Amino acid sequence: METRSVNIGRGDRQECCLSPILFNVYSECLTKEALIGFGVFKIGGQIIHTVKYADELVLLAKERKVLQDMIDNLIETGRCYGMEINVEKTKVMRISRHSSPVKIMVDKKQIENEESFKYLGSILTNDGRCTCEIKCRITMAKAAFNKRRNLFTSTLDLELRKKLVKCYVWSIALYGAETWTLRAVHQKHLESFEMWCWRRMEKISWTDDVKNEDVLLRVKKQRNILHEIRKRKANWIGHILRRNYFLLRVMEGKIQGRIEVTGRRGRRRRKLLGDLKE
């Protein structure tokens, strides 16, 4: 049902449910007009030149000159829409095996290069690995454990305390674990964290001569954290494959390009799809 027109005197308020919709429509028109003709990444035959979430915008390019042209065109078009790019909040990161700084200018100011940054709660690094993310998650989980140490080490029932640890601590450690590509060193870090939780819960000091097998017998548990991650991955990939939307094409599609032949020794880097298939 249509209503009569409403005069807006001071602009949209942050609490207004219409504000994010208007912003998304506005920014979508802006980026489409600014980046038309750009983009070299093809996934499943579809060109991808941006990644958007809420008010955040990520530009993708394979060459420095292409990225500079995309930013220049975005600035020019944005000014026509009455919007400006904040240089202080804009960062650039080159993802490569041997990353080097990229010189990108905005209004004669160079954009700061980053080795890592947090996006949607996860840490992305310029080497494309998840080592930093896993270590950060484990550190945050240990801090959460120490914050509620009195609860986890209390005289409550053992089964209840184990459930509390998984609820308050493991949920922090395993946030986003569905997308992790686990290497052998990552699995060791996670298993060490698992034993750290049970030892602290049973008040077993590192100076005590107690083996991990004895600790597991005390808490009536087996090593379970890697199994939990695999179960989450299976549920996640199953959810994706049952739906026909863009993320499915990202998972199944192939990116056009070629494999550079180098003299580097060793096998190729383990990939997410290989981890999921396993």
mmCIF file of C-alpha atoms in Angstrom:
data_model
loop_
_atom_site.group_PDB
_atom_site.id
_atom_site.type_symbol
_atom_site.label_atom_id
_atom_site.label_comp_id
_atom_site.label_asym_id
_atom_site.label_seq_id
_atom_site.Cartn_x
_atom_site.Cartn_y
_atom_site.Cartn_z
ATOM 1 C CA MET A 1 0.000 0.000 0.000
ATOM 2 C CA GLU A 2 1.393 3.393 -0.969
ATOM 3 C CA THR A 3 1.583 6.216 1.556
ATOM 4 C CA ARG A 4 1.852 9.940 1.179
ATOM 5 C CA SER A 5 5.306 11.452 0.681
ATOM 6 C CA VAL A 6 7.435 12.207 3.746
ATOM 7 C CA ASN A 7 9.826 15.155 3.936
ATOM 8 C CA ILE A 8 13.295 14.314 5.292
ATOM 9 C CA GLY A 9 14.734 17.332 7.023
ATOM 10 C CA ARG A 10 18.139 16.149 8.296
ATOM 11 C CA GLY A 11 18.985 13.112 6.180
ATOM 12 C CA ASP A 12 18.628 9.447 7.014
ATOM 13 C CA ARG A 13 19.291 8.421 10.593
ATOM 14 C CA GLN A 14 21.481 5.438 11.427
ATOM 15 C CA GLU A 15 18.557 3.641 13.068
ATOM 16 C CA CYS A 16 16.397 4.026 9.969
ATOM 17 C CA CYS A 17 15.788 0.626 8.315
ATOM 18 C CA LEU A 18 15.624 2.332 4.918
ATOM 19 C CA SER A 19 19.097 3.882 5.231
ATOM 20 C CA PRO A 20 21.202 0.764 4.430
ATOM 21 C CA ILE A 21 18.969 -0.095 1.484
ATOM 22 C CA LEU A 22 19.362 3.368 -0.004
ATOM 23 C CA PHE A 23 23.109 3.271 0.611
ATOM 24 C CA ASN A 24 23.492 -0.109 -1.109
ATOM 25 C CA VAL A 25 21.485 1.008 -4.136
ATOM 26 C CA TYR A 26 23.466 4.246 -4.336
ATOM 27 C CA SER A 27 26.879 2.589 -4.012
ATOM 28 C CA GLU A 28 25.952 -0.191 -6.452
ATOM 29 C CA CYS A 29 25.068 2.333 -9.164
ATOM 30 C CA LEU A 30 28.275 4.242 -8.437
ATOM 31 C CA THR A 31 30.600 1.233 -8.693
ATOM 32 C CA LYS A 32 28.900 -0.178 -11.786
ATOM 33 C CA GLU A 33 29.297 3.122 -13.606
ATOM 34 C CA ALA A 34 32.890 3.644 -12.432
ATOM 35 C CA LEU A 35 34.239 0.149 -13.115
ATOM 36 C CA ILE A 36 32.542 -0.671 -16.387
ATOM 37 C CA GLY A 37 35.080 -2.169 -18.773
ATOM 38 C CA PHE A 38 37.469 -3.158 -15.961
ATOM 39 C CA GLY A 39 38.110 -6.561 -14.455
ATOM 40 C CA VAL A 40 40.313 -9.459 -15.535
ATOM 41 C CA PHE A 41 39.373 -12.058 -12.924
ATOM 42 C CA LYS A 42 36.969 -14.614 -14.381
ATOM 43 C CA ILE A 43 35.351 -17.280 -12.215
ATOM 44 C CA GLY A 44 33.055 -19.664 -14.031
ATOM 45 C CA GLY A 45 33.025 -17.275 -16.993
ATOM 46 C CA GLN A 46 31.895 -14.297 -14.871
ATOM 47 C CA ILE A 47 34.121 -11.240 -14.443
ATOM 48 C CA ILE A 48 34.776 -10.292 -10.806
ATOM 49 C CA HIS A 49 36.264 -6.878 -10.102
ATOM 50 C CA THR A 50 34.830 -6.057 -6.660
ATOM 51 C CA VAL A 51 33.975 -7.675 -3.338
ATOM 52 C CA LYS A 52 31.337 -5.794 -1.342
ATOM 53 C CA TYR A 53 29.998 -6.110 2.185
ATOM 54 C CA ALA A 54 27.920 -3.375 3.836
ATOM 55 C CA ASP A 55 29.907 -0.143 3.341
ATOM 56 C CA GLU A 56 33.198 -1.901 2.551
ATOM 57 C CA LEU A 57 34.491 -2.200 -1.015
ATOM 58 C CA VAL A 58 37.425 -4.290 -2.251
ATOM 59 C CA LEU A 59 38.866 -3.779 -5.752
ATOM 60 C CA LEU A 60 40.576 -6.732 -7.457
ATOM 61 C CA ALA A 61 43.256 -6.410 -10.120
ATOM 62 C CA LYS A 62 46.224 -8.401 -11.405
ATOM 63 C CA GLU A 63 48.419 -5.425 -12.354
ATOM 64 C CA ARG A 64 49.310 -2.200 -10.572
ATOM 65 C CA LYS A 65 48.348 0.008 -13.534
ATOM 66 C CA VAL A 66 44.898 -1.589 -13.796
ATOM 67 C CA LEU A 67 44.274 -1.070 -10.082
ATOM 68 C CA GLN A 68 45.406 2.560 -10.318
ATOM 69 C CA ASP A 69 43.037 3.159 -13.253
ATOM 70 C CA MET A 70 40.157 1.565 -11.352
ATOM 71 C CA ILE A 71 40.752 3.794 -8.326
ATOM 72 C CA ASP A 72 41.117 6.946 -10.462
ATOM 73 C CA ASN A 73 37.863 6.180 -12.266
ATOM 74 C CA LEU A 74 36.126 5.400 -8.971
ATOM 75 C CA ILE A 75 37.268 8.729 -7.500
ATOM 76 C CA GLU A 76 36.100 10.679 -10.536
ATOM 77 C CA THR A 77 32.706 8.972 -10.630
ATOM 78 C CA GLY A 78 32.303 9.226 -6.855
ATOM 79 C CA ARG A 79 32.728 12.979 -6.954
ATOM 80 C CA CYS A 80 29.901 13.177 -9.478
ATOM 81 C CA TYR A 81 27.793 11.360 -6.866
ATOM 82 C CA GLY A 82 29.008 13.666 -4.099
ATOM 83 C CA MET A 83 31.259 11.086 -2.435
ATOM 84 C CA GLU A 84 34.983 11.130 -1.612
ATOM 85 C CA ILE A 85 37.493 8.363 -0.851
ATOM 86 C CA ASN A 86 39.090 8.551 2.590
ATOM 87 C CA VAL A 87 42.804 7.965 1.955
ATOM 88 C CA GLU A 88 43.496 7.200 5.629
ATOM 89 C CA LYS A 89 41.003 4.316 5.627
ATOM 90 C CA THR A 90 42.040 2.962 2.219
ATOM 91 C CA LYS A 91 44.695 0.232 2.138
ATOM 92 C CA VAL A 92 46.323 -1.878 -0.559
ATOM 93 C CA MET A 93 47.661 -5.410 -0.265
ATOM 94 C CA ARG A 94 49.442 -7.579 -2.799
ATOM 95 C CA ILE A 95 48.788 -11.292 -2.360
ATOM 96 C CA SER A 96 51.712 -13.274 -3.709
ATOM 97 C CA ARG A 97 54.277 -15.856 -2.689
ATOM 98 C CA HIS A 98 56.919 -13.111 -2.745
ATOM 99 C CA SER A 99 54.916 -9.967 -2.029
ATOM 100 C CA SER A 100 56.364 -6.499 -2.544
ATOM 101 C CA PRO A 101 54.903 -3.013 -1.925
ATOM 102 C CA VAL A 102 52.513 -1.598 -4.533
ATOM 103 C CA LYS A 103 52.524 2.141 -5.212
ATOM 104 C CA ILE A 104 48.941 3.387 -5.579
ATOM 105 C CA MET A 105 48.193 7.117 -5.456
ATOM 106 C CA VAL A 106 45.007 8.929 -4.426
ATOM 107 C CA ASP A 107 45.090 12.717 -4.829
ATOM 108 C CA LYS A 108 48.918 12.678 -4.840
ATOM 109 C CA LYS A 109 48.964 10.648 -1.619
ATOM 110 C CA GLN A 110 50.288 7.104 -1.566
ATOM 111 C CA ILE A 111 47.997 4.456 -0.121
ATOM 112 C CA GLU A 112 49.507 2.509 2.756
ATOM 113 C CA ASN A 113 50.551 -1.078 2.022
ATOM 114 C CA GLU A 114 49.360 -3.740 4.455
ATOM 115 C CA GLU A 115 50.737 -7.196 5.153
ATOM 116 C CA SER A 116 47.465 -8.256 6.790
ATOM 117 C CA PHE A 117 44.069 -6.854 7.675
ATOM 118 C CA LYS A 118 40.881 -8.085 9.307
ATOM 119 C CA TYR A 119 37.873 -8.572 7.045
ATOM 120 C CA LEU A 120 34.540 -9.921 8.356
ATOM 121 C CA GLY A 121 36.234 -11.084 11.545
ATOM 122 C CA SER A 122 39.015 -13.042 9.822
ATOM 123 C CA ILE A 123 42.619 -12.011 9.211
ATOM 124 C CA LEU A 124 43.764 -12.006 5.575
ATOM 125 C CA THR A 125 47.514 -11.996 4.903
ATOM 126 C CA ASN A 126 49.592 -11.237 1.820
ATOM 127 C CA ASP A 127 50.878 -14.821 1.612
ATOM 128 C CA GLY A 128 47.371 -16.284 1.297
ATOM 129 C CA ARG A 129 47.803 -18.619 4.265
ATOM 130 C CA CYS A 130 45.658 -18.938 7.378
ATOM 131 C CA THR A 131 48.534 -19.361 9.863
ATOM 132 C CA CYS A 132 48.111 -15.883 11.357
ATOM 133 C CA GLU A 133 44.337 -16.324 11.627
ATOM 134 C CA ILE A 134 44.643 -19.643 13.487
ATOM 135 C CA LYS A 135 47.229 -18.275 15.938
ATOM 136 C CA CYS A 136 45.101 -15.192 16.574
ATOM 137 C CA ARG A 137 41.990 -17.302 17.188
ATOM 138 C CA ILE A 138 43.837 -19.542 19.642
ATOM 139 C CA THR A 139 45.144 -16.484 21.528
ATOM 140 C CA MET A 140 41.638 -15.005 21.754
ATOM 141 C CA ALA A 141 40.229 -18.334 22.958
ATOM 142 C CA LYS A 142 42.881 -18.640 25.676
ATOM 143 C CA ALA A 143 42.057 -15.132 26.853
ATOM 144 C CA ALA A 144 38.366 -16.086 27.034
ATOM 145 C CA PHE A 145 39.277 -19.175 29.074
ATOM 146 C CA ASN A 146 41.361 -17.154 31.546
ATOM 147 C CA LYS A 147 38.537 -14.638 31.886
ATOM 148 C CA ARG A 148 36.181 -17.395 33.133
ATOM 149 C CA ARG A 149 38.803 -19.597 34.757
ATOM 150 C CA ASN A 150 36.898 -19.765 38.064
ATOM 151 C CA LEU A 151 33.874 -21.196 36.268
ATOM 152 C CA PHE A 152 35.772 -23.813 34.260
ATOM 153 C CA THR A 153 37.854 -24.996 37.243
ATOM 154 C CA SER A 154 34.986 -24.990 39.741
ATOM 155 C CA THR A 155 33.368 -27.996 41.418
ATOM 156 C CA LEU A 156 30.664 -28.249 38.792
ATOM 157 C CA ASP A 157 30.009 -31.562 37.098
ATOM 158 C CA LEU A 158 32.771 -32.585 34.669
ATOM 159 C CA GLU A 159 30.411 -32.997 31.696
ATOM 160 C CA LEU A 160 28.917 -29.562 32.327
ATOM 161 C CA ARG A 161 32.345 -27.933 32.485
ATOM 162 C CA LYS A 162 33.370 -29.569 29.208
ATOM 163 C CA LYS A 163 30.226 -28.209 27.564
ATOM 164 C CA LEU A 164 30.982 -24.742 28.941
ATOM 165 C CA VAL A 165 34.526 -24.858 27.536
ATOM 166 C CA LYS A 166 33.235 -25.790 24.091
ATOM 167 C CA CYS A 167 30.539 -23.114 24.281
ATOM 168 C CA TYR A 168 32.627 -20.186 25.517
ATOM 169 C CA VAL A 169 36.154 -21.078 24.335
ATOM 170 C CA TRP A 170 36.016 -23.395 21.341
ATOM 171 C CA SER A 171 33.393 -21.253 19.628
ATOM 172 C CA ILE A 172 35.920 -18.399 19.595
ATOM 173 C CA ALA A 173 38.838 -20.565 18.489
ATOM 174 C CA LEU A 174 36.926 -22.203 15.614
ATOM 175 C CA TYR A 175 35.241 -19.096 14.196
ATOM 176 C CA GLY A 176 35.532 -19.355 10.405
ATOM 177 C CA ALA A 177 37.291 -22.734 10.642
ATOM 178 C CA GLU A 178 35.211 -23.972 7.684
ATOM 179 C CA THR A 179 37.426 -21.982 5.324
ATOM 180 C CA TRP A 180 40.790 -22.908 6.829
ATOM 181 C CA THR A 181 43.242 -24.887 4.712
ATOM 182 C CA LEU A 182 44.963 -26.897 7.404
ATOM 183 C CA ARG A 183 48.598 -27.894 7.108
ATOM 184 C CA ALA A 184 50.416 -30.272 9.452
ATOM 185 C CA VAL A 185 51.780 -27.371 11.537
ATOM 186 C CA HIS A 186 48.254 -25.928 11.933
ATOM 187 C CA GLN A 187 46.926 -29.260 13.156
ATOM 188 C CA LYS A 188 49.667 -29.398 15.790
ATOM 189 C CA HIS A 189 48.766 -25.888 16.997
ATOM 190 C CA LEU A 190 45.088 -26.824 17.300
ATOM 191 C CA GLU A 191 45.741 -30.114 19.087
ATOM 192 C CA SER A 192 48.093 -28.330 21.504
ATOM 193 C CA PHE A 193 45.352 -25.790 22.215
ATOM 194 C CA GLU A 194 42.878 -28.610 22.873
ATOM 195 C CA MET A 195 45.190 -30.176 25.450
ATOM 196 C CA TRP A 196 45.858 -26.727 26.959
ATOM 197 C CA CYS A 197 42.128 -26.359 27.652
ATOM 198 C CA TRP A 198 41.801 -29.734 29.392
ATOM 199 C CA ARG A 199 44.980 -29.242 31.429
ATOM 200 C CA ARG A 200 43.865 -25.809 32.658
ATOM 201 C CA MET A 201 40.383 -27.131 33.400
ATOM 202 C CA GLU A 202 41.867 -29.910 35.588
ATOM 203 C CA LYS A 203 44.423 -27.516 37.145
ATOM 204 C CA ILE A 204 47.383 -29.485 35.797
ATOM 205 C CA SER A 205 50.517 -27.342 35.712
ATOM 206 C CA TRP A 206 53.072 -27.574 32.930
ATOM 207 C CA THR A 207 55.626 -28.603 35.551
ATOM 208 C CA ASP A 208 53.567 -31.672 36.500
ATOM 209 C CA ASP A 209 54.752 -34.870 34.868
ATOM 210 C CA VAL A 210 51.349 -35.795 33.384
ATOM 211 C CA LYS A 211 51.109 -37.169 29.862
ATOM 212 C CA ASN A 212 48.434 -36.112 27.417
ATOM 213 C CA GLU A 213 46.914 -39.602 27.464
ATOM 214 C CA ASP A 214 46.460 -39.367 31.233
ATOM 215 C CA VAL A 215 44.845 -35.951 30.900
ATOM 216 C CA LEU A 216 42.366 -37.312 28.355
ATOM 217 C CA LEU A 217 41.506 -40.155 30.721
ATOM 218 C CA ARG A 218 40.813 -37.665 33.504
ATOM 219 C CA VAL A 219 38.419 -35.613 31.398
ATOM 220 C CA LYS A 220 36.974 -38.739 29.704
ATOM 221 C CA LYS A 221 37.608 -37.329 26.235
ATOM 222 C CA GLN A 222 39.472 -38.150 23.051
ATOM 223 C CA ARG A 223 41.199 -35.670 20.762
ATOM 224 C CA ASN A 224 38.246 -34.075 19.050
ATOM 225 C CA ILE A 225 39.046 -30.587 17.781
ATOM 226 C CA LEU A 226 40.225 -31.656 14.302
ATOM 227 C CA HIS A 227 37.168 -33.898 13.940
ATOM 228 C CA GLU A 228 34.971 -30.925 14.871
ATOM 229 C CA ILE A 229 36.602 -28.805 12.169
ATOM 230 C CA ARG A 230 36.140 -31.541 9.540
ATOM 231 C CA LYS A 231 32.493 -31.907 10.517
ATOM 232 C CA ARG A 232 31.953 -28.162 10.158
ATOM 233 C CA LYS A 233 33.629 -28.208 6.751
ATOM 234 C CA ALA A 234 31.421 -31.057 5.582
ATOM 235 C CA ASN A 235 28.262 -29.228 6.702
ATOM 236 C CA TRP A 236 29.464 -25.986 5.104
ATOM 237 C CA ILE A 237 30.360 -27.429 1.706
ATOM 238 C CA GLY A 238 27.117 -29.426 1.705
ATOM 239 C CA HIS A 239 25.144 -26.242 2.328
ATOM 240 C CA ILE A 240 26.921 -24.529 -0.573
ATOM 241 C CA LEU A 241 26.472 -27.389 -3.038
ATOM 242 C CA ARG A 242 22.735 -27.623 -2.341
ATOM 243 C CA ARG A 243 22.174 -24.000 -3.366
ATOM 244 C CA ASN A 244 22.585 -22.455 -6.793
ATOM 245 C CA TYR A 245 24.173 -19.078 -6.201
ATOM 246 C CA PHE A 246 27.460 -17.287 -6.823
ATOM 247 C CA LEU A 247 29.462 -18.910 -4.023
ATOM 248 C CA LEU A 248 28.857 -22.286 -5.657
ATOM 249 C CA ARG A 249 30.333 -20.986 -8.915
ATOM 250 C CA VAL A 250 33.324 -19.640 -6.970
ATOM 251 C CA MET A 251 33.920 -23.056 -5.414
ATOM 252 C CA GLU A 252 33.461 -25.053 -8.616
ATOM 253 C CA GLY A 253 34.604 -22.552 -11.237
ATOM 254 C CA LYS A 254 38.123 -22.224 -12.547
ATOM 255 C CA ILE A 255 40.033 -18.956 -12.681
ATOM 256 C CA GLN A 256 41.492 -18.213 -16.084
ATOM 257 C CA GLY A 257 45.254 -17.911 -16.186
ATOM 258 C CA ARG A 258 48.386 -19.987 -16.391
ATOM 259 C CA ILE A 259 50.693 -21.711 -13.959
ATOM 260 C CA GLU A 260 54.102 -20.105 -13.806
ATOM 261 C CA VAL A 261 56.913 -22.620 -14.110
ATOM 262 C CA THR A 262 59.563 -21.791 -11.524
ATOM 263 C CA GLY A 263 62.600 -23.500 -10.108
ATOM 264 C CA ARG A 264 61.060 -23.697 -6.637
ATOM 265 C CA ARG A 265 61.520 -27.072 -4.982
ATOM 266 C CA GLY A 266 58.791 -29.013 -3.221
ATOM 267 C CA ARG A 267 55.195 -29.865 -3.963
ATOM 268 C CA ARG A 268 52.464 -27.360 -4.701
ATOM 269 C CA ARG A 269 50.654 -25.533 -1.950
ATOM 270 C CA ARG A 270 47.671 -27.301 -0.448
ATOM 271 C CA LYS A 271 44.380 -25.746 -1.602
ATOM 272 C CA LEU A 272 40.970 -25.367 0.028
ATOM 273 C CA LEU A 273 39.204 -27.702 -2.403
ATOM 274 C CA GLY A 274 41.745 -30.440 -1.752
ATOM 275 C CA ASP A 275 41.193 -30.000 1.976
ATOM 276 C CA LEU A 276 37.416 -30.232 1.537
ATOM 277 C CA LYS A 277 37.630 -33.329 -0.649
ATOM 278 C CA GLU A 278 39.694 -35.069 2.010
#
